[in-house]
Short mmCIF file of C-alpha atoms and ligand atoms in Angstrom, two decimals:
data_model
loop_
_atom_site.label_atom_id
_atom_site.label_comp_id
_atom_site.label_asym_id
_atom_site.label_seq_id
_atom_site.Cartn_x
_atom_site.Cartn_y
_atom_site.Cartn_z
CA MET A 192 20.31 1.53 13.76
CA THR A 193 23.70 -0.19 14.21
CA GLY A 194 24.50 -2.32 11.21
CA SER A 195 27.03 -5.14 10.83
CA PRO A 196 30.72 -4.16 10.49
CA ARG A 197 30.65 -4.80 6.73
CA GLN A 198 28.07 -2.05 6.19
CA PRO A 199 29.61 1.08 4.63
CA ASP A 200 29.24 4.47 6.34
CA ALA A 201 27.28 5.66 3.29
CA LEU A 202 24.49 3.26 4.25
CA GLN A 203 23.80 5.29 7.38
CA ASP A 204 23.35 8.43 5.23
CA LEU A 205 21.02 6.44 2.98
CA ARG A 206 18.97 5.36 6.01
CA GLU A 207 18.47 9.00 6.95
CA ILE A 208 17.17 10.10 3.54
CA SER A 209 15.11 6.89 3.31
CA VAL A 210 13.23 7.88 6.47
CA ARG A 211 12.84 11.47 5.28
CA PHE A 212 11.21 10.60 1.95
CA GLY A 213 9.69 7.30 3.09
CA SER A 214 7.69 9.13 5.77
CA ASP A 215 6.24 11.64 3.30
CA PRO A 216 3.29 10.25 1.28
CA MET A 217 3.88 12.95 -1.34
CA HIS A 218 7.03 10.96 -2.22
CA ILE A 219 6.41 7.37 -1.09
CA GLN A 220 3.26 5.53 -0.04
CA GLY A 221 3.51 2.53 2.32
CA ALA A 222 6.03 -0.11 1.27
CA GLY A 223 6.52 1.48 -2.17
CA GLY A 224 9.77 2.93 -3.46
CA ASN A 225 13.29 1.81 -2.70
CA ALA A 226 16.82 3.05 -2.15
CA SER A 227 20.31 1.64 -2.69
CA VAL A 228 23.97 2.42 -2.25
CA LYS A 229 26.88 0.77 -4.06
CA ASP A 230 30.10 -0.03 -2.20
CA GLY A 231 32.59 -1.48 -4.70
CA ALA A 232 31.17 -4.80 -5.88
CA VAL A 233 28.37 -4.77 -3.30
CA MET A 234 25.01 -3.05 -3.68
CA TRP A 235 22.90 -2.53 -0.54
CA ILE A 236 19.24 -2.37 -1.51
CA LYS A 237 15.94 -2.13 0.32
CA ALA A 238 14.30 -5.50 0.96
CA SER A 239 10.93 -6.35 -0.57
CA GLY A 240 7.91 -5.47 1.60
CA THR A 241 9.88 -3.30 4.07
CA LEU A 242 9.22 0.38 4.70
CA LEU A 243 11.79 3.07 3.88
CA ALA A 244 10.19 5.05 6.73
CA GLU A 245 11.58 2.42 9.17
CA ALA A 246 15.17 2.48 7.88
CA LEU A 247 16.54 3.93 11.14
CA THR A 248 14.75 1.53 13.47
CA LYS A 249 14.69 -1.79 11.55
CA GLU A 250 17.10 -3.55 9.21
CA ILE A 251 15.55 -3.04 5.79
CA PHE A 252 18.68 -3.29 3.59
CA VAL A 253 20.31 -6.40 2.15
CA ASP A 254 23.67 -6.74 0.39
CA THR A 255 23.80 -8.10 -3.13
CA ASP A 256 26.47 -9.07 -5.67
CA LEU A 257 26.41 -6.12 -8.08
CA PRO A 258 28.65 -7.53 -10.89
CA ALA A 259 26.66 -10.79 -10.92
CA MET A 260 23.35 -8.87 -11.15
CA ARG A 261 24.70 -6.74 -14.00
CA ARG A 262 25.96 -9.83 -15.84
CA ALA A 263 22.54 -11.47 -15.55
CA LEU A 264 20.86 -8.33 -16.89
CA GLY A 265 23.32 -8.03 -19.79
CA SER A 266 22.91 -11.66 -20.87
CA ASN A 267 19.10 -11.74 -20.52
CA ASP A 268 19.51 -14.39 -17.83
CA PRO A 269 16.06 -14.98 -16.22
CA THR A 270 17.65 -14.86 -12.74
CA ALA A 271 17.79 -11.05 -13.19
CA ASP A 272 14.12 -11.22 -12.18
CA GLN A 273 14.95 -13.28 -9.07
CA PRO A 274 17.01 -10.79 -7.04
CA ALA A 275 17.34 -13.19 -4.07
CA THR A 276 19.81 -15.08 -6.32
CA PHE A 277 22.28 -12.23 -5.84
CA CYS A 278 22.18 -12.05 -2.04
CA LEU A 279 25.65 -12.33 -0.56
CA PRO A 280 26.38 -15.12 1.95
CA GLY A 281 25.20 -14.16 5.42
CA CYS A 282 22.50 -11.93 3.98
CA PRO A 283 19.53 -11.81 6.42
CA SER A 284 16.28 -13.59 5.62
CA LEU A 285 14.97 -10.50 3.78
CA ARG A 286 14.61 -10.67 -0.01
CA PRO A 287 15.95 -7.81 -2.16
CA SER A 288 13.33 -5.66 -3.89
CA ILE A 289 12.03 -6.84 -7.28
CA GLU A 290 13.33 -3.46 -8.49
CA THR A 291 16.96 -4.35 -7.58
CA SER A 292 17.92 -4.53 -11.26
CA LEU A 293 16.59 -1.00 -11.74
CA HIS A 294 19.22 0.27 -9.28
CA ALA A 295 22.03 -1.87 -10.71
CA VAL A 296 21.93 -0.16 -14.13
CA PHE A 297 22.85 3.25 -12.68
CA PRO A 298 26.59 4.00 -12.49
CA GLN A 299 26.01 6.45 -9.61
CA ARG A 300 26.59 5.22 -6.04
CA VAL A 301 23.24 6.21 -4.53
CA VAL A 302 19.83 5.66 -6.17
CA LEU A 303 16.39 6.57 -4.84
CA HIS A 304 13.18 5.38 -6.51
CA THR A 305 9.90 6.98 -5.41
CA HIS A 306 6.26 7.16 -6.45
CA CYS A 307 6.30 10.97 -6.14
CA ILE A 308 2.73 12.31 -6.48
CA HIS A 309 3.73 15.24 -8.70
CA THR A 310 5.73 12.91 -10.97
CA LEU A 311 2.81 10.46 -11.19
CA ALA A 312 0.43 13.29 -12.09
CA HIS A 313 2.62 13.87 -15.18
CA ALA A 314 3.67 10.27 -15.85
CA VAL A 315 0.07 8.99 -16.32
CA ARG A 316 -0.60 11.45 -19.18
CA LYS A 317 -0.42 10.50 -22.85
CA ASP A 318 1.67 13.65 -23.39
CA ALA A 319 3.94 12.97 -20.40
CA ARG A 320 7.18 13.48 -22.34
CA ALA A 321 6.19 16.94 -23.58
CA CYS A 322 4.90 18.08 -20.15
CA LEU A 323 8.03 16.84 -18.42
CA ALA A 324 10.30 18.44 -21.05
CA ASP A 325 8.76 21.81 -20.20
CA ARG A 326 9.43 21.48 -16.49
CA LEU A 327 12.71 19.53 -16.36
CA GLN A 328 14.84 21.71 -18.64
CA GLU A 329 17.52 22.24 -15.99
CA PHE A 330 17.97 18.49 -15.37
CA ASP A 331 19.78 15.72 -17.27
CA TRP A 332 16.73 13.51 -17.42
CA ALA A 333 15.15 10.71 -19.45
CA PHE A 334 11.72 9.09 -19.83
CA VAL A 335 10.90 5.40 -20.19
CA ASP A 336 7.54 4.04 -21.33
CA TYR A 337 5.69 1.73 -18.94
CA LYS A 338 7.01 -1.80 -18.47
CA LYS A 339 6.29 -4.24 -15.64
CA PRO A 340 8.76 -3.58 -12.76
CA GLY A 341 11.72 -5.94 -13.10
CA ALA A 342 14.58 -6.73 -15.46
CA ASN A 343 12.83 -5.56 -18.67
CA LEU A 344 12.17 -2.17 -17.13
CA ALA A 345 15.81 -2.01 -15.93
CA ARG A 346 17.04 -2.69 -19.48
CA GLY A 347 14.67 0.02 -20.77
CA VAL A 348 16.18 2.50 -18.31
CA GLN A 349 19.72 1.45 -19.20
CA ALA A 350 18.97 2.11 -22.87
CA VAL A 351 18.09 5.78 -22.26
CA LEU A 352 20.83 6.67 -19.75
CA GLY A 353 23.36 9.23 -20.99
CA PRO A 354 26.76 9.57 -19.28
CA ASP A 355 25.38 12.07 -16.72
CA THR A 356 21.66 11.25 -16.63
CA ASN A 357 20.58 11.33 -12.99
CA VAL A 358 16.78 11.76 -13.27
CA VAL A 359 14.57 9.13 -14.92
CA VAL A 360 10.78 9.33 -15.06
CA LEU A 361 9.09 5.95 -15.45
CA GLY A 362 5.89 6.22 -17.48
CA ASN A 363 2.81 5.20 -15.41
CA HIS A 364 5.08 4.40 -12.48
CA GLY A 365 7.32 6.99 -10.78
CA LEU A 366 10.71 8.63 -10.46
CA ILE A 367 14.35 7.58 -10.05
CA VAL A 368 17.12 9.98 -9.02
CA ALA A 369 20.80 9.10 -8.67
CA GLY A 370 23.98 10.71 -7.34
CA GLU A 371 27.29 10.13 -5.63
CA SER A 372 26.03 10.78 -2.09
CA ALA A 373 22.78 10.50 -0.15
CA SER A 374 22.69 14.26 0.40
CA ALA A 375 23.09 14.95 -3.35
CA VAL A 376 20.26 12.50 -4.07
CA ALA A 377 18.01 14.07 -1.42
CA ASP A 378 18.63 17.49 -2.90
CA LEU A 379 17.89 16.26 -6.43
CA GLN A 380 14.70 14.49 -5.30
CA SER A 381 13.44 17.71 -3.69
CA ARG A 382 14.32 19.81 -6.73
CA VAL A 383 12.54 17.48 -9.19
CA HIS A 384 9.51 17.28 -6.86
CA GLU A 385 9.40 21.08 -6.80
CA ALA A 386 9.90 21.44 -10.58
CA LEU A 387 6.96 19.08 -11.21
CA SER A 388 4.77 20.52 -8.46
CA LEU A 389 1.07 20.87 -9.33
CA PRO A 390 -1.66 22.48 -7.20
CA ALA A 391 -4.40 20.21 -5.82
CA ALA A 392 -8.06 20.93 -6.62
CA GLY A 393 -10.17 22.07 -3.64
CA LEU A 394 -12.27 19.73 -1.48
CA LYS A 395 -15.98 19.25 -2.13
CA PRO A 396 -18.41 18.11 0.60
CA THR A 397 -19.41 14.45 0.89
CA ASP A 398 -23.04 13.26 0.75
CA THR A 399 -22.93 11.32 4.04
CA VAL A 400 -26.70 10.70 4.06
CA ALA A 401 -26.52 8.86 0.73
CA LEU A 402 -23.42 6.92 1.81
CA ASN A 403 -24.89 5.84 5.16
CA ALA A 404 -28.17 4.79 3.51
CA LEU A 405 -26.16 2.52 1.21
CA VAL A 406 -23.80 0.87 3.72
CA GLY A 407 -26.16 -0.24 6.52
CA ASP A 408 -24.37 -2.71 8.86
CA GLY A 409 -22.53 -4.48 6.04
CA ALA A 410 -18.90 -5.03 5.16
CA TYR A 411 -18.31 -1.47 3.94
CA ALA A 412 -18.12 1.93 5.63
CA ALA A 413 -17.71 5.49 4.40
CA ALA A 414 -14.03 6.48 4.14
CA GLU A 415 -12.85 8.79 6.90
CA ASP A 416 -10.38 10.84 4.85
CA PRO A 417 -12.13 13.73 3.02
CA HIS A 418 -9.48 13.64 0.27
CA LEU A 419 -10.52 10.12 -0.73
CA HIS A 420 -14.14 11.15 -1.29
CA GLN A 421 -13.03 13.62 -3.95
CA LEU A 422 -12.58 10.67 -6.33
CA ALA A 423 -16.39 10.30 -6.28
CA LEU A 424 -17.41 13.95 -6.18
CA ASP A 425 -15.98 15.15 -9.49
CA PRO A 426 -17.50 13.47 -12.59
CA HIS A 427 -14.18 13.71 -14.48
CA ARG A 428 -12.37 11.89 -11.70
CA VAL A 429 -15.10 9.21 -11.48
CA ALA A 430 -14.82 8.57 -15.22
CA ARG A 431 -11.04 8.47 -15.10
CA VAL A 432 -10.49 6.14 -12.15
CA THR A 433 -13.22 3.68 -13.11
CA LYS A 434 -11.86 3.42 -16.67
CA GLY A 435 -8.64 1.61 -15.74
CA SER A 436 -5.45 1.39 -13.71
CA LEU A 437 -2.79 4.06 -13.97
CA TYR A 438 0.25 2.58 -12.17
CA PRO A 439 1.38 -0.76 -10.70
CA ASP A 440 1.11 -0.34 -6.92
CA HIS A 441 -2.57 0.60 -7.23
CA VAL A 442 -3.24 -2.70 -9.03
CA ILE A 443 -1.26 -4.74 -6.51
CA PHE A 444 -2.94 -3.30 -3.40
CA CYS A 445 -6.38 -2.12 -4.63
CA GLY A 446 -7.04 -4.29 -7.71
CA ILE A 447 -7.76 -3.23 -11.28
CA ALA A 448 -9.09 0.36 -11.60
CA VAL A 449 -11.71 1.38 -9.00
CA ALA A 450 -15.23 -0.07 -9.00
CA ALA A 451 -18.33 2.11 -8.73
CA VAL A 452 -21.87 1.52 -7.53
CA GLN A 453 -24.18 2.11 -10.50
CA ALA A 454 -27.33 4.26 -10.34
CA GLY A 455 -30.21 2.34 -8.69
CA GLU A 456 -27.98 -0.50 -7.41
CA THR A 457 -27.81 -1.60 -3.77
CA LEU A 458 -24.38 -2.25 -2.33
CA ASP A 459 -24.94 -6.05 -2.43
CA GLN A 460 -25.99 -5.86 -6.08
CA ALA A 461 -22.86 -3.88 -6.93
CA VAL A 462 -20.57 -6.34 -5.13
CA ASP A 463 -22.34 -9.34 -6.77
CA ARG A 464 -21.96 -7.78 -10.22
CA ILE A 465 -18.23 -7.24 -9.65
CA THR A 466 -17.42 -10.62 -8.07
CA GLN A 467 -19.27 -12.46 -10.86
CA THR A 468 -16.42 -11.45 -13.18
CA GLY A 469 -14.03 -13.52 -11.04
CA ALA A 470 -12.59 -10.45 -9.31
CA PRO A 471 -12.45 -10.35 -5.49
CA ALA A 472 -14.91 -8.15 -3.56
CA PRO A 473 -13.60 -4.62 -4.17
CA VAL A 474 -11.60 -2.96 -1.42
CA TRP A 475 -13.00 0.41 -2.51
CA LEU A 476 -16.28 1.40 -4.10
CA ILE A 477 -17.06 4.79 -5.53
CA VAL A 478 -20.58 6.11 -5.14
CA PRO A 479 -20.71 8.81 -7.84
CA GLY A 480 -21.76 12.17 -6.46
CA ALA A 481 -21.76 10.93 -2.85
CA GLY A 482 -18.35 9.64 -1.72
CA VAL A 483 -16.16 6.57 -1.37
CA LEU A 484 -16.79 3.35 0.57
CA LEU A 485 -14.05 1.21 2.07
CA ARG A 486 -14.28 -2.49 2.99
CA LYS A 487 -13.98 -2.61 6.79
CA ASP A 488 -11.25 -5.28 6.65
CA ALA A 489 -9.07 -3.28 4.23
CA GLY A 490 -5.41 -3.18 5.25
CA VAL A 491 -3.12 -0.18 5.50
CA PRO A 492 -1.52 -0.71 2.03
CA ALA A 493 -4.91 -0.46 0.29
CA ARG A 494 -5.74 2.66 2.29
CA VAL A 495 -2.49 4.46 1.48
CA MET A 496 -2.70 3.53 -2.19
CA MET A 497 -6.23 4.93 -2.47
CA ARG A 498 -5.04 8.18 -0.91
CA CYS A 499 -2.22 8.17 -3.46
CA LEU A 500 -4.78 7.91 -6.28
CA ALA A 501 -6.83 10.73 -4.75
CA ASP A 502 -3.72 12.92 -4.49
CA VAL A 503 -2.68 12.21 -8.09
CA MET A 504 -6.14 12.75 -9.56
CA ALA A 505 -6.58 16.02 -7.65
CA ARG A 506 -3.60 17.33 -9.66
CA VAL A 507 -4.16 16.05 -13.21
CA PRO A 508 -5.82 18.77 -15.33
CA GLN A 509 -9.30 17.91 -16.64
CA ASP A 510 -8.26 18.24 -20.29
CA ALA A 511 -5.28 15.86 -20.05
CA ALA A 512 -5.67 12.51 -21.86
CA LEU A 513 -4.50 9.62 -19.69
CA ASN A 514 -2.52 6.51 -20.51
CA TYR A 515 -3.95 3.36 -18.88
CA LEU A 516 -2.34 -0.01 -18.28
CA SER A 517 -3.66 -2.60 -20.75
CA ILE A 518 -5.59 -5.66 -19.50
CA GLU A 519 -2.43 -7.74 -20.03
CA GLN A 520 -0.34 -5.25 -18.04
CA ASN A 521 -2.87 -5.33 -15.19
CA LEU A 522 -3.03 -9.10 -15.11
CA GLU A 523 0.74 -9.69 -15.24
CA LEU A 524 1.01 -7.59 -12.06
CA LEU A 525 -1.54 -9.86 -10.39
CA ASP A 526 -0.03 -13.04 -11.88
CA TRP A 527 -3.40 -13.77 -13.41
CA ASP A 528 -3.80 -15.56 -16.69
CA ALA A 529 -5.10 -13.09 -19.30
CA GLU A 530 -7.00 -15.69 -21.31
CA LYS A 531 -8.74 -17.12 -18.22
CA TYR A 532 -9.76 -13.60 -17.16
CA ARG A 533 -11.28 -12.88 -20.57
CA GLN A 534 -13.26 -16.15 -20.47
CA GLU A 535 -14.64 -15.26 -17.04
CA LEU A 536 -15.58 -11.79 -18.21
CA ASN A 537 -17.36 -13.28 -21.21
CA ALA A 538 -19.13 -15.94 -19.14
CA CYS A 539 -21.26 -13.44 -17.22
ZN1 LIG B 172 8.21 1.50 -8.16
#
């Protein structure tokens, strides 16, 4: 990737680590996560909707006015939630990530934000702080409770940063690491990932007969990935993932929680029951004890996010109490009106 002359050399190093972690679904799934490098008053940040995995073959970074972004954050200016405002003249048609402000609050030059599976498996627990404290003793780290991605979350991170804090775990969301060079950040990311590493539960066999009897020639098919079916094959996991949503990207790409076919229901009856609440036809449906069904027209983002959920849930111990996003937190991610949603729920 040959950038424009104004791009700093450090951006090339950032591209390399972006591809390394962006290509590994244990760190980043699909278009999630982002990376940035500061060069004086300019911050280069990943553009919204682009893939870190493609950083060496496509232009995914845009340059933004760092002092202006920091001023907007400090004065509670609503433009802090409109990062395109801070694009420098000549910036390509890409829009900076909604998480741009999250990078601006770090004093370090290079920042990497991921949805690391091991971090998520801790960050969705009610006792996340205590579990993390056990495992992150050698790091200068901080924890921030869940907030919608954007300026409020950035201010929450800023409030907990000490002079040398370079690891921040975002409750029900993910991980941020920071450093003075891309190689230092890559090393830190790997060390935190290792420190939080959890073994995955083993795979159980799918009930393909039951799944095929249910799907017929309709809009759904049995998932191909055996890891996904595990969400349906362990009663604890069924109860957990149908109860609510655990982190934002799941809500954005798969909807609220995960729907299940109830005992005795046909697939059409299950879909009718769900869509009568005003929700769209579910991308995924769990068939408890049998496996997981996927809508045939589901896109790649929904598929990678469901695998992310399967990977997280395979690592959360059965006795851990989980922290779910509230209805309001789910709906603000979908830009839905909370009151309207409640009325629709009550109408059926
Ligand atoms: Zn994120």
